[in-house]
Short mmCIF file of C-alpha atoms in Angstrom, two decimals:
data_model
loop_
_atom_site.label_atom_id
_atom_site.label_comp_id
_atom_site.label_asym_id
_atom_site.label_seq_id
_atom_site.Cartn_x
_atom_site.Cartn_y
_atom_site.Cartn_z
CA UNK A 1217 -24.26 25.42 -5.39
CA UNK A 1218 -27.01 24.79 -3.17
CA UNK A 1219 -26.35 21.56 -1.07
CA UNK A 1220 -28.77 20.09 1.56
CA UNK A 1221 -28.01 18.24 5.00
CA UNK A 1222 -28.45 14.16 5.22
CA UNK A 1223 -27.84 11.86 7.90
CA UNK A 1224 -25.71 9.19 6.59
CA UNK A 1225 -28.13 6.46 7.29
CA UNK A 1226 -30.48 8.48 5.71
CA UNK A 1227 -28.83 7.48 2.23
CA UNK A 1228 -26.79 4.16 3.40
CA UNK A 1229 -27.02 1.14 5.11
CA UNK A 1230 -24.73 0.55 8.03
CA UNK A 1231 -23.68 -3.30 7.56
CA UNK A 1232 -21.38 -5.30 10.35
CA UNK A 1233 -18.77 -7.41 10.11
CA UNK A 1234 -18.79 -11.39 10.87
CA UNK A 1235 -16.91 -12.72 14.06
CA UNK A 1236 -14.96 -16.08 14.06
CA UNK A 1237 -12.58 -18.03 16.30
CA UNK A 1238 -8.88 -19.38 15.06
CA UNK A 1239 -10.70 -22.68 14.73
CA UNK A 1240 -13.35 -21.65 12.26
CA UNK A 1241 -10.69 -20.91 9.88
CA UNK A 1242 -9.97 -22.56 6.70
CA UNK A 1243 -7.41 -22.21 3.70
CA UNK A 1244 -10.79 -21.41 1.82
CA UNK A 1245 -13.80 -20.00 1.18
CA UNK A 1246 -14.54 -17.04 2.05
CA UNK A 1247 -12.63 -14.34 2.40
CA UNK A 1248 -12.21 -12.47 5.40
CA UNK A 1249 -11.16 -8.59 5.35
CA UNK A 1250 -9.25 -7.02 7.67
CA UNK A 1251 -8.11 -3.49 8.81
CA UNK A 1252 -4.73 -4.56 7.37
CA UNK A 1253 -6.52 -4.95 3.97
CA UNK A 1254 -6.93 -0.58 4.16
CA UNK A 1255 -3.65 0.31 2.94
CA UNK A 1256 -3.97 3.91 1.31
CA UNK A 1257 -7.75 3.86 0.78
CA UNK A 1258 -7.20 1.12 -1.18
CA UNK A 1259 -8.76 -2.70 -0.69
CA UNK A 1260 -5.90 -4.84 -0.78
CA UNK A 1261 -6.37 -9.17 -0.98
CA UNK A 1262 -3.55 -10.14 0.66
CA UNK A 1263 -1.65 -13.98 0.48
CA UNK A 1264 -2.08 -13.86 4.53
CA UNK A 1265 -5.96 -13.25 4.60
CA UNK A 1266 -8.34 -15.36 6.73
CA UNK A 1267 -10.62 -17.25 5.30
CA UNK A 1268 -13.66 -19.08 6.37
CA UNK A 1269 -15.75 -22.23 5.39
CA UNK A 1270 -18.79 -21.41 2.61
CA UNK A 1271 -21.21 -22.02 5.48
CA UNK A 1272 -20.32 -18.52 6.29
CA UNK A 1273 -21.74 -16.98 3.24
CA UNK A 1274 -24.37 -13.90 3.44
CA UNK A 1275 -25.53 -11.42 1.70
CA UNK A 1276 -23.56 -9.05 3.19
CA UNK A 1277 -20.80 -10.24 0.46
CA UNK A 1278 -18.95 -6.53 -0.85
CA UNK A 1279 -19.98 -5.05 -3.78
CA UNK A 1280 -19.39 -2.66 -6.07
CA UNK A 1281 -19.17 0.83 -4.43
CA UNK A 1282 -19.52 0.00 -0.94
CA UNK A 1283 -17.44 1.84 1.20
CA UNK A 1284 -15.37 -0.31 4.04
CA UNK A 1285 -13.56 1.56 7.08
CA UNK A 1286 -11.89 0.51 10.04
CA UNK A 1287 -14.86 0.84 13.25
CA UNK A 1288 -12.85 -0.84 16.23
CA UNK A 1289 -9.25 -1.61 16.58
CA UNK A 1290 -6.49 -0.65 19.49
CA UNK A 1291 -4.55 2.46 17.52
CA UNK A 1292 -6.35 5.57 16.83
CA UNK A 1293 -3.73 5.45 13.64
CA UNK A 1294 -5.82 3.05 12.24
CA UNK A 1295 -9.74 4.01 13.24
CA UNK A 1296 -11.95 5.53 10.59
CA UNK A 1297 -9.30 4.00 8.11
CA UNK A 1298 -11.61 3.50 4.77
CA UNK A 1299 -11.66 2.66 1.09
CA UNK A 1300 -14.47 2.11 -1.69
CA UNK A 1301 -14.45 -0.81 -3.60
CA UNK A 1302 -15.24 -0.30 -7.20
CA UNK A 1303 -16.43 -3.72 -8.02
CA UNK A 1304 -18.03 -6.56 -6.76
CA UNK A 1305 -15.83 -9.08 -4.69
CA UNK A 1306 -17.56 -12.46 -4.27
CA UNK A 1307 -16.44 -14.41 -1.71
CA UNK A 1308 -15.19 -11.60 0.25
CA UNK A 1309 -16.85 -10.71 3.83
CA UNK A 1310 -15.25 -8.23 6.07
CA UNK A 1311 -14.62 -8.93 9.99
CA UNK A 1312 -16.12 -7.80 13.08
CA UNK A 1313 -13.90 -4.79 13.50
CA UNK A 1314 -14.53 -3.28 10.06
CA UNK A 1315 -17.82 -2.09 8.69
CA UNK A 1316 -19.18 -1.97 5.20
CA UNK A 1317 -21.40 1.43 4.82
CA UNK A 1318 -23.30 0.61 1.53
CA UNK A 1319 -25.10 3.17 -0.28
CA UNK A 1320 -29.18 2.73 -0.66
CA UNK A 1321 -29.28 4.26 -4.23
CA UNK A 1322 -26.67 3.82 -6.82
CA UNK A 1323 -26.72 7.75 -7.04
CA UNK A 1324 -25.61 8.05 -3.92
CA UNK A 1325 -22.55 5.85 -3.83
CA UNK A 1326 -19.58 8.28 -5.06
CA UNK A 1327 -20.42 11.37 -2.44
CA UNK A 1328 -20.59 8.90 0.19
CA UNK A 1329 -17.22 7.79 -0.83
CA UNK A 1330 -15.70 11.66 -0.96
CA UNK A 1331 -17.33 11.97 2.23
CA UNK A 1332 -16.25 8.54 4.19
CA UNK A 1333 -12.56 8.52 2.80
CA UNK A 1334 -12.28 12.28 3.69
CA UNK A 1335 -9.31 13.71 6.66
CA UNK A 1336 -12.83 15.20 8.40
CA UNK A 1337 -15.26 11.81 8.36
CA UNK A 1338 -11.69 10.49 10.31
CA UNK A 1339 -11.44 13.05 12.91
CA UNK A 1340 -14.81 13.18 13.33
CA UNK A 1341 -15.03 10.00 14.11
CA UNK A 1342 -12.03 9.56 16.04
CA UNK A 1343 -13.27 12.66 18.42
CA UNK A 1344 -16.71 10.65 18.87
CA UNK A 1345 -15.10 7.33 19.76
CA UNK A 1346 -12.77 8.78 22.41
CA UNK A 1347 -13.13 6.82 26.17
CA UNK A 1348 -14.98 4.24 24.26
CA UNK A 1349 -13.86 0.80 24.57
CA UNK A 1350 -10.40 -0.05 22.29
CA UNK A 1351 -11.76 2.89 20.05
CA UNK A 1352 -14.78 1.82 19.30
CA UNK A 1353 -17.38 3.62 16.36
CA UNK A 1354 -20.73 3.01 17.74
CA UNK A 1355 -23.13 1.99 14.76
CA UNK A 1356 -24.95 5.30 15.71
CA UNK A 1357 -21.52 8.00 14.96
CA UNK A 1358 -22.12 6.23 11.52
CA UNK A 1359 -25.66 6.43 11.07
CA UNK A 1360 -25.77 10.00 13.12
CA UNK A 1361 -22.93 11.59 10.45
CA UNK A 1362 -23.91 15.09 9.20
CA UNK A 1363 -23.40 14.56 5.23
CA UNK A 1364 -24.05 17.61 2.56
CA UNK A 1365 -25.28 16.79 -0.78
CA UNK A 1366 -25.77 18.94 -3.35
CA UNK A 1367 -29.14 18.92 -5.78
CA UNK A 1368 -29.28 16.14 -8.26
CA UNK A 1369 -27.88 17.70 -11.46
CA UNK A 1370 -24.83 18.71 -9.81
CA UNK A 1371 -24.64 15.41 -7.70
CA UNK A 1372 -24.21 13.75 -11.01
CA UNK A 1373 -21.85 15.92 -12.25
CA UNK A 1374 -19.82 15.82 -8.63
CA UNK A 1375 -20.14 12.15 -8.61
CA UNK A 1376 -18.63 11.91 -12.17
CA UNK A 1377 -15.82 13.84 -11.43
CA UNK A 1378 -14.87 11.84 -8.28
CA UNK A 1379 -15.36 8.82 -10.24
CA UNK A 1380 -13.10 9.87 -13.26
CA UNK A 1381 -10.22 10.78 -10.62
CA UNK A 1382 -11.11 7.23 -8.25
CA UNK A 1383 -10.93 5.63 -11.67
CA UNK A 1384 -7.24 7.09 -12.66
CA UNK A 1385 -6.02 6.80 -9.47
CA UNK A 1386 -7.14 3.07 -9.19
CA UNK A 1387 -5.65 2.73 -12.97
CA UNK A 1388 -1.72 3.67 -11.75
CA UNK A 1389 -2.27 1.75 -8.77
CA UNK A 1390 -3.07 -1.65 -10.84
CA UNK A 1391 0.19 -0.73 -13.21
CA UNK A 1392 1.91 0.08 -10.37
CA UNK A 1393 1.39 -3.27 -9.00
CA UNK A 1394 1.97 -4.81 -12.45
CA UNK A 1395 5.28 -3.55 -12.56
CA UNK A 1396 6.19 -4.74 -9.17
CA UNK A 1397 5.00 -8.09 -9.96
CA UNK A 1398 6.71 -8.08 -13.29
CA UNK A 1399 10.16 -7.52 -11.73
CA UNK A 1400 10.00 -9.88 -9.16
CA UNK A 1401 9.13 -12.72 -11.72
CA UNK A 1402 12.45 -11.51 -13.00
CA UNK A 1403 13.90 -11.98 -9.47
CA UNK A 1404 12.36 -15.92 -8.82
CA UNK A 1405 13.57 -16.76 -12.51
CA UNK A 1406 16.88 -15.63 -12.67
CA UNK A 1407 17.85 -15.58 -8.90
CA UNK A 1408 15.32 -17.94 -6.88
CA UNK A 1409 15.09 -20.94 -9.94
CA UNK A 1410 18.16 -20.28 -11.35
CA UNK A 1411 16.81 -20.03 -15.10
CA UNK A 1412 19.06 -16.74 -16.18
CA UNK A 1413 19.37 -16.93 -19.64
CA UNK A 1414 22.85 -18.67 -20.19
CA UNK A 1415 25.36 -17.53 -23.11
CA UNK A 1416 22.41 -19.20 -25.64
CA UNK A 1417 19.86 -17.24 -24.30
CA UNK A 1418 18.34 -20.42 -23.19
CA UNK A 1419 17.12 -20.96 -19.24
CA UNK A 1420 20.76 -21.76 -17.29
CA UNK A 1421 19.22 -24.23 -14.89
CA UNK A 1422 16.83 -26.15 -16.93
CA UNK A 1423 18.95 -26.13 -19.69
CA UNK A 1424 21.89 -27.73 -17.33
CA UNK A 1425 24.46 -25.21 -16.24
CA UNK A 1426 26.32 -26.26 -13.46
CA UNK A 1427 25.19 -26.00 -10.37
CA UNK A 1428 27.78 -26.35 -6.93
CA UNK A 1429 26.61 -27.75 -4.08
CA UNK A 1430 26.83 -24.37 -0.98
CA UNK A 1431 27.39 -25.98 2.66
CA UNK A 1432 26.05 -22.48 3.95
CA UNK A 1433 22.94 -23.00 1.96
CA UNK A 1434 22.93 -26.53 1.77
CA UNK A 1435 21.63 -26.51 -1.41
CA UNK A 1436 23.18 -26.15 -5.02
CA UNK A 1437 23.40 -22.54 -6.98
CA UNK A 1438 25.23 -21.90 -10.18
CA UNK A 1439 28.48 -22.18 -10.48
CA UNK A 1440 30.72 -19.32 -9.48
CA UNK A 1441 28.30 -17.44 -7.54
CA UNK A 1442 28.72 -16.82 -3.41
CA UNK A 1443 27.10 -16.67 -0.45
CA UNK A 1444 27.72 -13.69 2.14
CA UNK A 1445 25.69 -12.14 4.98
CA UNK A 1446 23.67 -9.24 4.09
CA UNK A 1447 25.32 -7.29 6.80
CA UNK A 1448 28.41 -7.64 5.06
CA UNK A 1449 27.43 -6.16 2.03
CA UNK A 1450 26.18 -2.92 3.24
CA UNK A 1451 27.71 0.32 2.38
CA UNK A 1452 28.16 3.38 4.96
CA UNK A 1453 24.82 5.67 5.01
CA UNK A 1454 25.69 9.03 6.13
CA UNK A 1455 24.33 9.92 9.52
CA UNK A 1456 20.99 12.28 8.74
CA UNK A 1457 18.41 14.29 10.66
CA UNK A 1458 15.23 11.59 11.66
CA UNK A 1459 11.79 13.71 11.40
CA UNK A 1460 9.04 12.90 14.50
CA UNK A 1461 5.54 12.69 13.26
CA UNK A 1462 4.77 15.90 14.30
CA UNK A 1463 7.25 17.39 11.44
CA UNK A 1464 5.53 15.43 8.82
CA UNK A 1465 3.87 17.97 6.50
CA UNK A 1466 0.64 16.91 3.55
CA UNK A 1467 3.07 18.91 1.31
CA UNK A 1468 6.95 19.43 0.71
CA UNK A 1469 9.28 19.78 -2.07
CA UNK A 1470 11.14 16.19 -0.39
CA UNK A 1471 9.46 12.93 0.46
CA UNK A 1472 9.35 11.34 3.65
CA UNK A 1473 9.97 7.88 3.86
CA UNK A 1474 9.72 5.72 7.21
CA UNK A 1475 8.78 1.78 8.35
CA UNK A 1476 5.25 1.89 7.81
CA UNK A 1477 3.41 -0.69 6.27
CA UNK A 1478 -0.22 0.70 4.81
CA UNK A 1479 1.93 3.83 2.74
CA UNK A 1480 4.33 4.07 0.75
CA UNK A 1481 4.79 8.27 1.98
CA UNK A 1482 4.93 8.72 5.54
CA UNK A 1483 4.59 12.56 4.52
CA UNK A 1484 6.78 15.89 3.04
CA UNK A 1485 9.14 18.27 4.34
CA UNK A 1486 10.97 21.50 3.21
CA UNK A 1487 14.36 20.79 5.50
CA UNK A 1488 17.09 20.36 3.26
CA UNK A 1489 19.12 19.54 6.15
CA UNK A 1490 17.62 16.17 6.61
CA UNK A 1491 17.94 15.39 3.09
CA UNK A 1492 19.29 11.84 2.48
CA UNK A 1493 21.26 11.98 -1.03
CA UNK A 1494 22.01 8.29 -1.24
CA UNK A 1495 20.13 6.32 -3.56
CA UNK A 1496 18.64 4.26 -5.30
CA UNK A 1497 18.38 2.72 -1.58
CA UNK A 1498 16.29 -0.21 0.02
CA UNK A 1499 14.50 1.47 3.62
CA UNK A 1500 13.93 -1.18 5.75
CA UNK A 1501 11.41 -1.33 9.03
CA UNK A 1502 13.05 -2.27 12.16
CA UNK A 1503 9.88 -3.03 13.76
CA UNK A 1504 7.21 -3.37 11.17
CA UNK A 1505 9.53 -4.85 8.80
CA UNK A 1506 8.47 -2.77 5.93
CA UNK A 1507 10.41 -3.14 2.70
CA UNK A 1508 10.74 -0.13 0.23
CA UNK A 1509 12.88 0.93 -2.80
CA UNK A 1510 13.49 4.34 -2.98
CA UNK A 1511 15.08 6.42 -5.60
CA UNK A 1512 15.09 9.95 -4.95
CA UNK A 1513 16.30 12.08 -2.28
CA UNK A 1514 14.47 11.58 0.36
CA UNK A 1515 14.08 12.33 4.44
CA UNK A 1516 14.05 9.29 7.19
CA UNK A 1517 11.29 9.13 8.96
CA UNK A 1518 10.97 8.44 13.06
CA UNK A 1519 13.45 5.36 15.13
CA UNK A 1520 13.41 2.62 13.53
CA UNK A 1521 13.82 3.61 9.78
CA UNK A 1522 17.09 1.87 8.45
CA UNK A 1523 18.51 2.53 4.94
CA UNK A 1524 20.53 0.26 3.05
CA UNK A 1525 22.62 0.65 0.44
CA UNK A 1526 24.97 -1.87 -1.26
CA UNK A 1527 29.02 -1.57 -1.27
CA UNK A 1528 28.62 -5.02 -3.46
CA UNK A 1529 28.96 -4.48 -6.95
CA UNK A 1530 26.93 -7.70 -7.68
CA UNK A 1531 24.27 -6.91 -5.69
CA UNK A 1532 22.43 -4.06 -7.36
CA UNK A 1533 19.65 -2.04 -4.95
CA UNK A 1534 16.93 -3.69 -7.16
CA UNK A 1535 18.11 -7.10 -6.32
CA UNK A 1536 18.72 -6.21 -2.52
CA UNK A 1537 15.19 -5.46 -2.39
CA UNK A 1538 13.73 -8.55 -3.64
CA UNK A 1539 16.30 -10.39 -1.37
CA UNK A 1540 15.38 -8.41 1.53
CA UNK A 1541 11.70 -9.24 1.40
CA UNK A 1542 11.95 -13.06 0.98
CA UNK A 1543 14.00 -13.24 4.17
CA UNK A 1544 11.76 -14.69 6.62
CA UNK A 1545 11.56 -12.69 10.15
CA UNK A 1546 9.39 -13.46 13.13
CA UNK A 1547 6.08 -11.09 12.99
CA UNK A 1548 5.67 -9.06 16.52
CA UNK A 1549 6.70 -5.43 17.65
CA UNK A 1550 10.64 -6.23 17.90
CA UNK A 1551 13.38 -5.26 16.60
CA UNK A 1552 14.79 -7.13 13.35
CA UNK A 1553 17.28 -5.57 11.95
CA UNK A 1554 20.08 -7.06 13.63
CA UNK A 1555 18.43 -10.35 12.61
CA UNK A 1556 18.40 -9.08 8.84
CA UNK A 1557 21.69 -8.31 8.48
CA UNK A 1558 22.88 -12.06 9.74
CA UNK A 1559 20.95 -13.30 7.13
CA UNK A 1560 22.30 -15.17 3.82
CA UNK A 1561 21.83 -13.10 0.50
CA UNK A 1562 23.12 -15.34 -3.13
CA UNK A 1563 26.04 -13.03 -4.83
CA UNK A 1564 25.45 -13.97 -8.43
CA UNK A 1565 28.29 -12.95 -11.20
CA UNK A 1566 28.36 -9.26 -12.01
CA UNK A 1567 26.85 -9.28 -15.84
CA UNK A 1568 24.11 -10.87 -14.28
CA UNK A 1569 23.79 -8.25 -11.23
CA UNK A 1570 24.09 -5.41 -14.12
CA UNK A 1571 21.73 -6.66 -16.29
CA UNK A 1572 19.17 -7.27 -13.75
CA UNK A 1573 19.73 -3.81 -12.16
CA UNK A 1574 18.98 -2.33 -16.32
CA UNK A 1575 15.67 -3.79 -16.43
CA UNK A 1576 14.38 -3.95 -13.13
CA UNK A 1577 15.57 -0.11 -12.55
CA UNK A 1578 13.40 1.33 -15.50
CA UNK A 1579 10.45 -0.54 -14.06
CA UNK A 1580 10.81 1.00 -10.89
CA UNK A 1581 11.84 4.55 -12.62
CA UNK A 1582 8.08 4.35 -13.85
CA UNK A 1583 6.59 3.01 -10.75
CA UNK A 1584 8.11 6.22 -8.84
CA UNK A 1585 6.38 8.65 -11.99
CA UNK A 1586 3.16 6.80 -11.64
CA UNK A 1587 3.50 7.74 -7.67
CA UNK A 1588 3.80 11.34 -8.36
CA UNK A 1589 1.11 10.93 -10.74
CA UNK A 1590 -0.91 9.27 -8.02
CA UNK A 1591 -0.30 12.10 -5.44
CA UNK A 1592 -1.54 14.49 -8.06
CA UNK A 1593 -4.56 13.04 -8.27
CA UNK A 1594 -5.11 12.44 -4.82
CA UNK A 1595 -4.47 16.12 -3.95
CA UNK A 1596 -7.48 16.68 -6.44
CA UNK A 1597 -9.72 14.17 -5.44
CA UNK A 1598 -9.12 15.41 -1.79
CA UNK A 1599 -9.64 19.14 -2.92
CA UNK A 1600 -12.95 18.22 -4.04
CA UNK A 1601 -14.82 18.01 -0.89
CA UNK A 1602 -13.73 21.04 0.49
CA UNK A 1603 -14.41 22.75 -2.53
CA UNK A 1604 -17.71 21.55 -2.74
CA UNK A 1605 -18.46 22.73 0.94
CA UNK A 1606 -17.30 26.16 0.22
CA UNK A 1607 -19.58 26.54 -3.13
CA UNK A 1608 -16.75 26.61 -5.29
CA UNK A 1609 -17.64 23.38 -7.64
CA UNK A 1610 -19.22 24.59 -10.36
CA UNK A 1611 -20.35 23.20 -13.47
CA UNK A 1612 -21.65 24.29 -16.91
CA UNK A 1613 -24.95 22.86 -17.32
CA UNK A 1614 -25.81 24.77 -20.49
CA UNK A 1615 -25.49 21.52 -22.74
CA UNK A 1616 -27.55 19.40 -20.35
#
């Protein structure tokens, strides 16, 4: 497959990001994107975005398949960070450290994706910006970026194929999310409102069960139930081998999971001897106070990676994870942990705890396939590129 050299701004436009002080913001309007929002190449609207009166409004408003990354920020971790958006967001602006690289023709708009989300655009542009200011991409590294495209027939067909796997992998991500979101409806009915269904199947707290006044909480809960520290309800975890960074591998019969916040997989490894057999388990961030269920064997990542596993009968893993992320810590680089495990978690009765831990545990069983799923799927979709460099994409035409 014949494929001929572009510049990227040859093929997109290069558009910046709008700059605002804490008392231009609003609690709406427009929507304000952040490097935050670039969580595994994926645009995420988050409850804590910034937003920012209407007067604000340009045309520079995302749309469908425009490509965002991450141009200036203080952790190489996070430069060249990027994600496509694959429809229009009104509303929604992106700040002054992110740019939006938005393709001139439609035809255009997938290979600049493959391209701007791919391990190479990142470490070429992280090579570039080194001994610039707080890691800084200059408008020029964009503009200035060597991109290959291949002749028009098979740019189609290339496009379409990226698009099809985009389109899956954006598909498991929504269910994904659906399933999350249905279980912790389950969690605010039954455990934050108190509307369990009672021994009529009806809502306990609306329908009025008794509620019991708790001087710890100092507020009513149902009748029967407790009130502990979550510290006391923790379980032994067996001392395990920690991985550095520099063990992580792209691939690895066992999962890797540590305290960051934009993955779920902090990478693979091989060693059985760090293998962590305890689960389901709840992983908790120390310092980034990342929340994760996890149930499969699994390797700790790096310091600050704390696993928690319940010795409470009535307080299934599921429900220590919803518990565990309402509990309201202090944001900053510290170390919260010790803080967590002071903190007050509601012990309901044990039918309750097992009958919660039966749903909510086959919703997460089929968030975890749809994971591997999604990992299959991005190992193709990553494949592609280099593939299509070494003239190994090849399509039959012969029906065209």
């Amino acid at each position: 497959m014949e494929l001929k050299e572009y510049k990227l701004g040859d093929i997109a436009e290069i558009i910046t990001g709008v700059s605002y002080t804490p008392n231009d913001i609003t609690t709406s309007g427009i929507r304000i994107l952040r490097g935050g929002n670039i969580q595994a190449e994926t645009v995420l609207l988050k409850d804590d975005d910034v937003f920012l009166p209407m007067s604000y409004a340009n045309n520079n408003q995302l749309k469908k398949y425009d490509t965002i990354i991450v141009s200036s920020t203080g952790s190489v971790d996070a430069l060249a960070k990027g994600a496509t958006i694959f429809e229009d967001l009104p509303n929604t602006q992106i700040g002054a450290f992110l740019r939006i690289i938005r393709p001139k023709e439609e035809k255009y708009a997938m290979i600049i994706s493959m391209w701007c989300t791919s391990p190479f655009f990142r470490q070429y542009m992280i090579k570039k910006a080194k001994g610039t200011s707080i890691n800084n991409i200059r408008t020029d590294f964009l503009t200035d970026f060597p991109i290959f495209i291949p002749e028009d027939n098979n740019l189609e067909h290339t496009s379409k194929l990226y698009l099809n796997l985009e389109s899956k992998l954006l598909l498991n991500r929504q269910i994904n999310q659906n399933l999350e979101a249905l279980a912790r409806q389950l969690y605010d009915y039954w455990f934050v409102q108190f509307d369990f269904p009672n021994e009529e199947g009806k809502p306990y707290k609306s329908s009025g069960g008794k509620m019991v006044y708790n001087p710890i909480l100092k507020r009513e809960i149902p009748e029967g139930w407790e009130v502990k520290e979550i510290g006391a309800i923790l379980d032994k975890v067996k001392s395990s081998m920690k991985l550095t960074t520099n063990e992580f591998s792209a691939n690895g019969k066992y999962p890797i999971i540590d305290q960051a916040t934009d993955t779920y997989y902090a990478g693979f490894t091989d060693r059985e001897d760090a293998v962590l057999d305890q689960y389901p388990a709840v992983v908790f961030g120390d310092h980034s106070c990342a929340v994760k269920y996890v149930n499969f064997p699994f390797v700790r990542g790096a310091d600050g990676t704390q696993v928690m596993i319940s010795k409470e009968s009535r307080i299934s893993t599921e429900y220590l994870y919803f518990a565990v992320k309402d509990v309201k810590i202090g944001k900053g680089y510290a170390r919260h942990y010790s803080f967590l495990k002071s903190s007050l978690i509601i012990v309901p009765s044990q039918e309750l705890a097992l009958d919660f831990q039966e749903q909510v545990g086959k919703l997460f069983n089929q968030i975890t396939l749809n994971r591997k799923q999604i990992l299959s799927l991005t190992k193709q979709r990553d494949e592609l590129l280099p593939l299509l460099m070494n003239g190994q994409v090849n399509f039959d035409l012969s029906d065209d």
